[in-house]
Each structure stands twice: as structure tokens, then as C-alpha cells.
Short mmCIF file of C-alpha atoms and ligand atoms in Angstrom, two decimals:
data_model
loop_
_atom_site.label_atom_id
_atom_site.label_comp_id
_atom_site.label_asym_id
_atom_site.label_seq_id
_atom_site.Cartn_x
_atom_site.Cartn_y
_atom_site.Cartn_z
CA UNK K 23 -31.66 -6.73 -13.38
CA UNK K 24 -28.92 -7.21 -15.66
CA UNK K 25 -28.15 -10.59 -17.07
CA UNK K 26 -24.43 -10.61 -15.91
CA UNK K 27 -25.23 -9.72 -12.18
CA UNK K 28 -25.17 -13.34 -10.80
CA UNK K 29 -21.82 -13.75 -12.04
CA UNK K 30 -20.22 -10.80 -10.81
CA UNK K 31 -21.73 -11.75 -7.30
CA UNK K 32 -20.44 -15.52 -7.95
CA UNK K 33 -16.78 -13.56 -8.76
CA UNK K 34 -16.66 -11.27 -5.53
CA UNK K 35 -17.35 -15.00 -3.82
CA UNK K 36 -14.63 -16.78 -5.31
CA UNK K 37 -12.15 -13.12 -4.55
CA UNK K 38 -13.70 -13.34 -1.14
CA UNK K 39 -13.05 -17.03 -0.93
CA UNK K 40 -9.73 -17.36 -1.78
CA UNK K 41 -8.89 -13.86 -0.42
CA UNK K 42 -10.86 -13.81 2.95
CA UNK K 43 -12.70 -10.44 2.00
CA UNK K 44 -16.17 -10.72 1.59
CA UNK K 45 -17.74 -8.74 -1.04
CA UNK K 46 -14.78 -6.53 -0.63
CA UNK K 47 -11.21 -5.91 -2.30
CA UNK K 48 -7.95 -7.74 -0.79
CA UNK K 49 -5.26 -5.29 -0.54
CA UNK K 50 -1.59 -5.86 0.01
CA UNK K 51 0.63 -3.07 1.09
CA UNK K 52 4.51 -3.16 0.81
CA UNK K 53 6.90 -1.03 2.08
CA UNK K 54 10.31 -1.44 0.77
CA UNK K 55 13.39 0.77 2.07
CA UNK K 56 16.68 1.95 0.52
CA UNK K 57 17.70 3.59 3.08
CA UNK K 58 21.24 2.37 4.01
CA UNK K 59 20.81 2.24 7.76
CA UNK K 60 17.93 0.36 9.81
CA UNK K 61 14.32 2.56 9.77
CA UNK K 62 11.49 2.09 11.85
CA UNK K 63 7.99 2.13 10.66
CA UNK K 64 4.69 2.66 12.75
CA UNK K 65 1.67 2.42 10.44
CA UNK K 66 -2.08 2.42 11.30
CA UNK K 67 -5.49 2.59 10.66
CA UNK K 68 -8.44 3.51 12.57
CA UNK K 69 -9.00 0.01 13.65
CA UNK K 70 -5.69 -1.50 13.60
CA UNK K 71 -2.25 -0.35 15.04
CA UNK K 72 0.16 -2.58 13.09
CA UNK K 73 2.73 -1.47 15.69
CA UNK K 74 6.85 -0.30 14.85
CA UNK K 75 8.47 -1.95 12.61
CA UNK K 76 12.43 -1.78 11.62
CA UNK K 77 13.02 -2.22 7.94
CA UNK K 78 16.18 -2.80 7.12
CA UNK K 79 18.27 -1.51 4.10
CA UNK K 80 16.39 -3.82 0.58
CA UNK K 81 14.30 -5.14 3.34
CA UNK K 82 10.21 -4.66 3.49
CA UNK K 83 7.35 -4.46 5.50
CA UNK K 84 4.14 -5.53 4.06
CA UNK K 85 0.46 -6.13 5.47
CA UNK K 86 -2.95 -7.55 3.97
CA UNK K 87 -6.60 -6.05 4.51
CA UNK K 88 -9.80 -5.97 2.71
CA UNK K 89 -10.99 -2.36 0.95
CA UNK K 90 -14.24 -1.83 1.09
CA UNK K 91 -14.10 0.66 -2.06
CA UNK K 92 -16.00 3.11 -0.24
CA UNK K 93 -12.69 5.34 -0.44
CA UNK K 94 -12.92 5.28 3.75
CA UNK K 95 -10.31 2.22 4.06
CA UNK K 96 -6.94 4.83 5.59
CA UNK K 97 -3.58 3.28 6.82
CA UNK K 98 -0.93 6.11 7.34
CA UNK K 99 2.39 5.87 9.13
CA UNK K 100 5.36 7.48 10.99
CA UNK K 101 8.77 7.07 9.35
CA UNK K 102 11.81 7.65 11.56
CA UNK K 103 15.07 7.56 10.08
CA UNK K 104 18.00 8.54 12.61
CA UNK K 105 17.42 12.42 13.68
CA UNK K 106 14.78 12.29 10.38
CA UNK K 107 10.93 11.82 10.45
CA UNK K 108 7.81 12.03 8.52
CA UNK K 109 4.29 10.97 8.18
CA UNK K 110 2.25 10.18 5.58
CA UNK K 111 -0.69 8.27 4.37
CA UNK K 112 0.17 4.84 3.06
CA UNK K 113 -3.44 3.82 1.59
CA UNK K 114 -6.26 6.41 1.20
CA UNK K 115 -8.85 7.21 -1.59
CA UNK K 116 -6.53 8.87 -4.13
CA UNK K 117 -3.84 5.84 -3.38
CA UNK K 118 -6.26 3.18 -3.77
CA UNK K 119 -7.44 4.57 -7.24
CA UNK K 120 -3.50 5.28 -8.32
CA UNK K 121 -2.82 1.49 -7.27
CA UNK K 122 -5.79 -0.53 -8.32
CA UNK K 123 -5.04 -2.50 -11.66
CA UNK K 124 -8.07 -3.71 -13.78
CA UNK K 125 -7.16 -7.29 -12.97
CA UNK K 126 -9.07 -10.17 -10.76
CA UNK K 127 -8.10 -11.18 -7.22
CA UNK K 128 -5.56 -9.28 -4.74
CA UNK K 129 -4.70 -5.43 -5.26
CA UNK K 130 -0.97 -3.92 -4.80
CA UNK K 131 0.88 -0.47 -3.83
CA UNK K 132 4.48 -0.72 -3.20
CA UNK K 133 6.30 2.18 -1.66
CA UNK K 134 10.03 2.62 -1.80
CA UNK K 135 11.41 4.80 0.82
CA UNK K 136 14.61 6.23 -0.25
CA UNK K 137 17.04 8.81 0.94
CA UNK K 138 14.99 11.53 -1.08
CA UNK K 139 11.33 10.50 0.80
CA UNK K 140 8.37 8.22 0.20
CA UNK K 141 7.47 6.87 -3.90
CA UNK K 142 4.18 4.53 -4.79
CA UNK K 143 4.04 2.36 -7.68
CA UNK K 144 1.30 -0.46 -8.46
CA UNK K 145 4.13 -2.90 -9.73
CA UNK K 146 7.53 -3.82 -7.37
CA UNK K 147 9.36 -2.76 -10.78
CA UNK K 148 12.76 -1.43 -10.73
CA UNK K 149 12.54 1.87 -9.34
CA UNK K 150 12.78 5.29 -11.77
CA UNK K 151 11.97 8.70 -10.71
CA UNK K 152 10.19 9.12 -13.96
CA UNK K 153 7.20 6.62 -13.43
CA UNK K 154 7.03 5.84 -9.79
CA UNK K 155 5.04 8.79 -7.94
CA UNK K 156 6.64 10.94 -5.19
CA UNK K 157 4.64 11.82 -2.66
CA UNK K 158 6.61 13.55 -0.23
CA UNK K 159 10.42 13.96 1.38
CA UNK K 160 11.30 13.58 4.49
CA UNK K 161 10.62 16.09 6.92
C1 NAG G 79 8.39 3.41 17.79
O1 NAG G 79 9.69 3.79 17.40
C2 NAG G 79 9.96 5.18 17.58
C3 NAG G 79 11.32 5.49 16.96
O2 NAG G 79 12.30 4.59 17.37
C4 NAG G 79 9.88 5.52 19.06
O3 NAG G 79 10.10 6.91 19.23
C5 NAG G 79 8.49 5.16 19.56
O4 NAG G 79 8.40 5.39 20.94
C6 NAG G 79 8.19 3.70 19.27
N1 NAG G 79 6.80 3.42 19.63
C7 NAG G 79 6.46 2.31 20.26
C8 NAG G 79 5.00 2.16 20.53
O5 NAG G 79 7.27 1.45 20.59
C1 NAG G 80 5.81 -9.94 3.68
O1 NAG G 80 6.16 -9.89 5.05
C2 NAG G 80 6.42 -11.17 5.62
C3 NAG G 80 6.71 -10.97 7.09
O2 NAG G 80 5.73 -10.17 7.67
C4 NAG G 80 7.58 -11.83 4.93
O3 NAG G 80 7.76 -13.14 5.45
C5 NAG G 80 7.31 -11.91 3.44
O4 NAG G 80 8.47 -12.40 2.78
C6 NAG G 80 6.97 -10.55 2.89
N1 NAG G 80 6.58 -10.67 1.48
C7 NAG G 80 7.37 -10.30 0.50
C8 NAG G 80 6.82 -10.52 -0.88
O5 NAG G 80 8.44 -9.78 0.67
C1 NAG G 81 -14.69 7.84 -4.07
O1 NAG G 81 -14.10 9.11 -4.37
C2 NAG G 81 -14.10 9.43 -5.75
C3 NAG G 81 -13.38 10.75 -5.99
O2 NAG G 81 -12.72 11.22 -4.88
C4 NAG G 81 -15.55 9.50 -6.26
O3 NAG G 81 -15.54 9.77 -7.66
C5 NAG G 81 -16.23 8.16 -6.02
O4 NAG G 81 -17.59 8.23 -6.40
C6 NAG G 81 -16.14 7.78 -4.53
N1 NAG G 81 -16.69 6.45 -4.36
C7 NAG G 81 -17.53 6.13 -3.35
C8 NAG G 81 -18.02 4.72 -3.34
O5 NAG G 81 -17.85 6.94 -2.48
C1 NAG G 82 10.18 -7.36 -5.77
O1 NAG G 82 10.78 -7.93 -6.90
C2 NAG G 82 12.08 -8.48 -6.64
C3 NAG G 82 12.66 -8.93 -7.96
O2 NAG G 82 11.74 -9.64 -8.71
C4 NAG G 82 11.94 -9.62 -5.63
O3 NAG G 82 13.21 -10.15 -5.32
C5 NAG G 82 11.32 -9.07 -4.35
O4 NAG G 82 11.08 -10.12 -3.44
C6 NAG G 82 10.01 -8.39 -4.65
N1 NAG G 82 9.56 -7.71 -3.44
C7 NAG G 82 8.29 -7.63 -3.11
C8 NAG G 82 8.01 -6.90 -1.85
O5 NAG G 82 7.38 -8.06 -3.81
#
């Protein structure tokens, strides 16, 4: 066995610890709107229904679970925005490996939904079309 596996198992206990997932990732998932008008937000999983939400305009919605890193962990959610609506997965395989950081403790993906649809970023940085990913517009 290799030398440094007792510590890694002594680090997922201290992350699970402090984090309340046990031998698993802690996620946190933001949702942040610039939409000028109140939207409301339904997001799920298999196992959870996190229920509708109104975000207002600058305003977020955010929500904690632990990733197993077996790529199954899925939230998605339904956007309606006035007369508008779409759907789209909020944490899946491909989003978990575009948001996870090579860093200790609690992962991040922030989404801005703006006028012109749905972005992801791993940092809440000032938003740019030319580094935060766009995923789709509205429908
Ligand atoms: C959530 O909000 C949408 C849009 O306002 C509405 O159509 C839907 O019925 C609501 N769902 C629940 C469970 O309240
Ligand atoms: C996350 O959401 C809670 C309410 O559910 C709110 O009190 C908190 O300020 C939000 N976190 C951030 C960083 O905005
Ligand atoms: C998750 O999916 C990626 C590619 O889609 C794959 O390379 C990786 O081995 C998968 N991990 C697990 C634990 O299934
Ligand atoms: C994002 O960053 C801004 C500026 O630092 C801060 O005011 C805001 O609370 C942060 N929002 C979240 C969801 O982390």
C-alpha cells in the first residue's frame, strides 16, 4: 500500500468533518441572476426537490451537498422568466469536472443567469463572456 494512503484517508476525515460529507466532496451551488425582473427557479435532483425559488435581480440562490465523484451526483432545474423558460442541468459529470479546483475543502460552480441564458464559472468573478462558459439561452 502506498506510504501516503493513511493521510489522504486522515484528509477526506477532516473534509468530511468540517464539511459533513463523509469520504465524499462538499459542493456548493450558486445561482446568481441579472435578470432585471423577479425569476423563479425549481431545481432538483433525484433525491431532493429543492422546491421554487424567486431570485431576484443581483440576488442568488445557492444550496450545499456532498459529490460522491462517481460522476452520478445530477441537480438540474426549470428557469421561468415572465412568458420565458428553460431547463438545464445545474451539476452533472462534465460540470463537476469544469468546476472542481485542485484545492482542499468545499467545491464551487456559480451560474449567472442573464438576459442572454445560463453561464458557469468556478470563481463568483466579475462576469465576461470571454471566460465564463455558456451553456445555453433561454428557450
Ligand atoms: C413553480 O413556479 C412556476 C412558475 O411560476 C409555476 O408554474 C409552478 O407551478 C411552480 N411549482 C410549484 C411546485 O409551486
Ligand atoms: C446562500 O443562501 C442563503 C439563503 O439560502 C443566504 O442567506 C446566503 O447569503 C447565500 N450565500 C451567499 C454567499 O450569497
Ligand atoms: C467519470 O467520467 C469521466 C469521463 O466522462 C471518466 O473519465 C471517469 O473515469 C469517470 N469517473 C468515475 C468514477 O466513473
Ligand atoms: C460574489 O462576490 C461579490 C463581490 O465580492 C459578493 O458581494 C457576493 O456576495 C458574492 N456572491 C456569492 C454568491 O458568492
Amino acid at each position: 500500500m502506498h506510504k501516503f494512503f493513511p493521510f489522504l484517508i486522515l484528509f477526506s476525515l477532516i473534509v468530511s468533518i468540517t464539511h459533513g460529507c463523509f469520504l465524499t466532496v462538499p459542493w456548493s451551488v450558486y445561482v446568481l441572476s441579472n435578470i432585471p425582473d423577479d425569476i423563479v427557479a425549481h431545481i432538483k435532483s433525484g433525491d431532493d426537490d429543492l422546491g421554487n425559488h424567486t431570485i431576484p435581480f443581483k440576488g442568488n440562490y445557492n444550496w450545499s451537498f456532498c459529490s460522491r465523484g462517481d460522476n452520478r451526483t445530477l441537480f438540474y432545474g426549470y428557469f421561468w422568466w415572465g412568458s420565458k423558460f428553460q431547463s438545464l442541468d445545474l451539476f452533472n459529470k462534465e460540470l463537476e469536472k469544469f468546476c472542481s479546483l485542485n484545492k482542499a475543502g468545499r467545491q464551487d460552480c456559480y451560474w449567472w443567469v442573464r438576459p442572454d441564458g445560463f453561464y458557469v464559472f468556478p470563481f463568483n468573478n466579475t462576469f465576461s463572456e470571454f471566460y465564463w462558459k455558456f451553456i445555453k439561452p433561454w428557450g
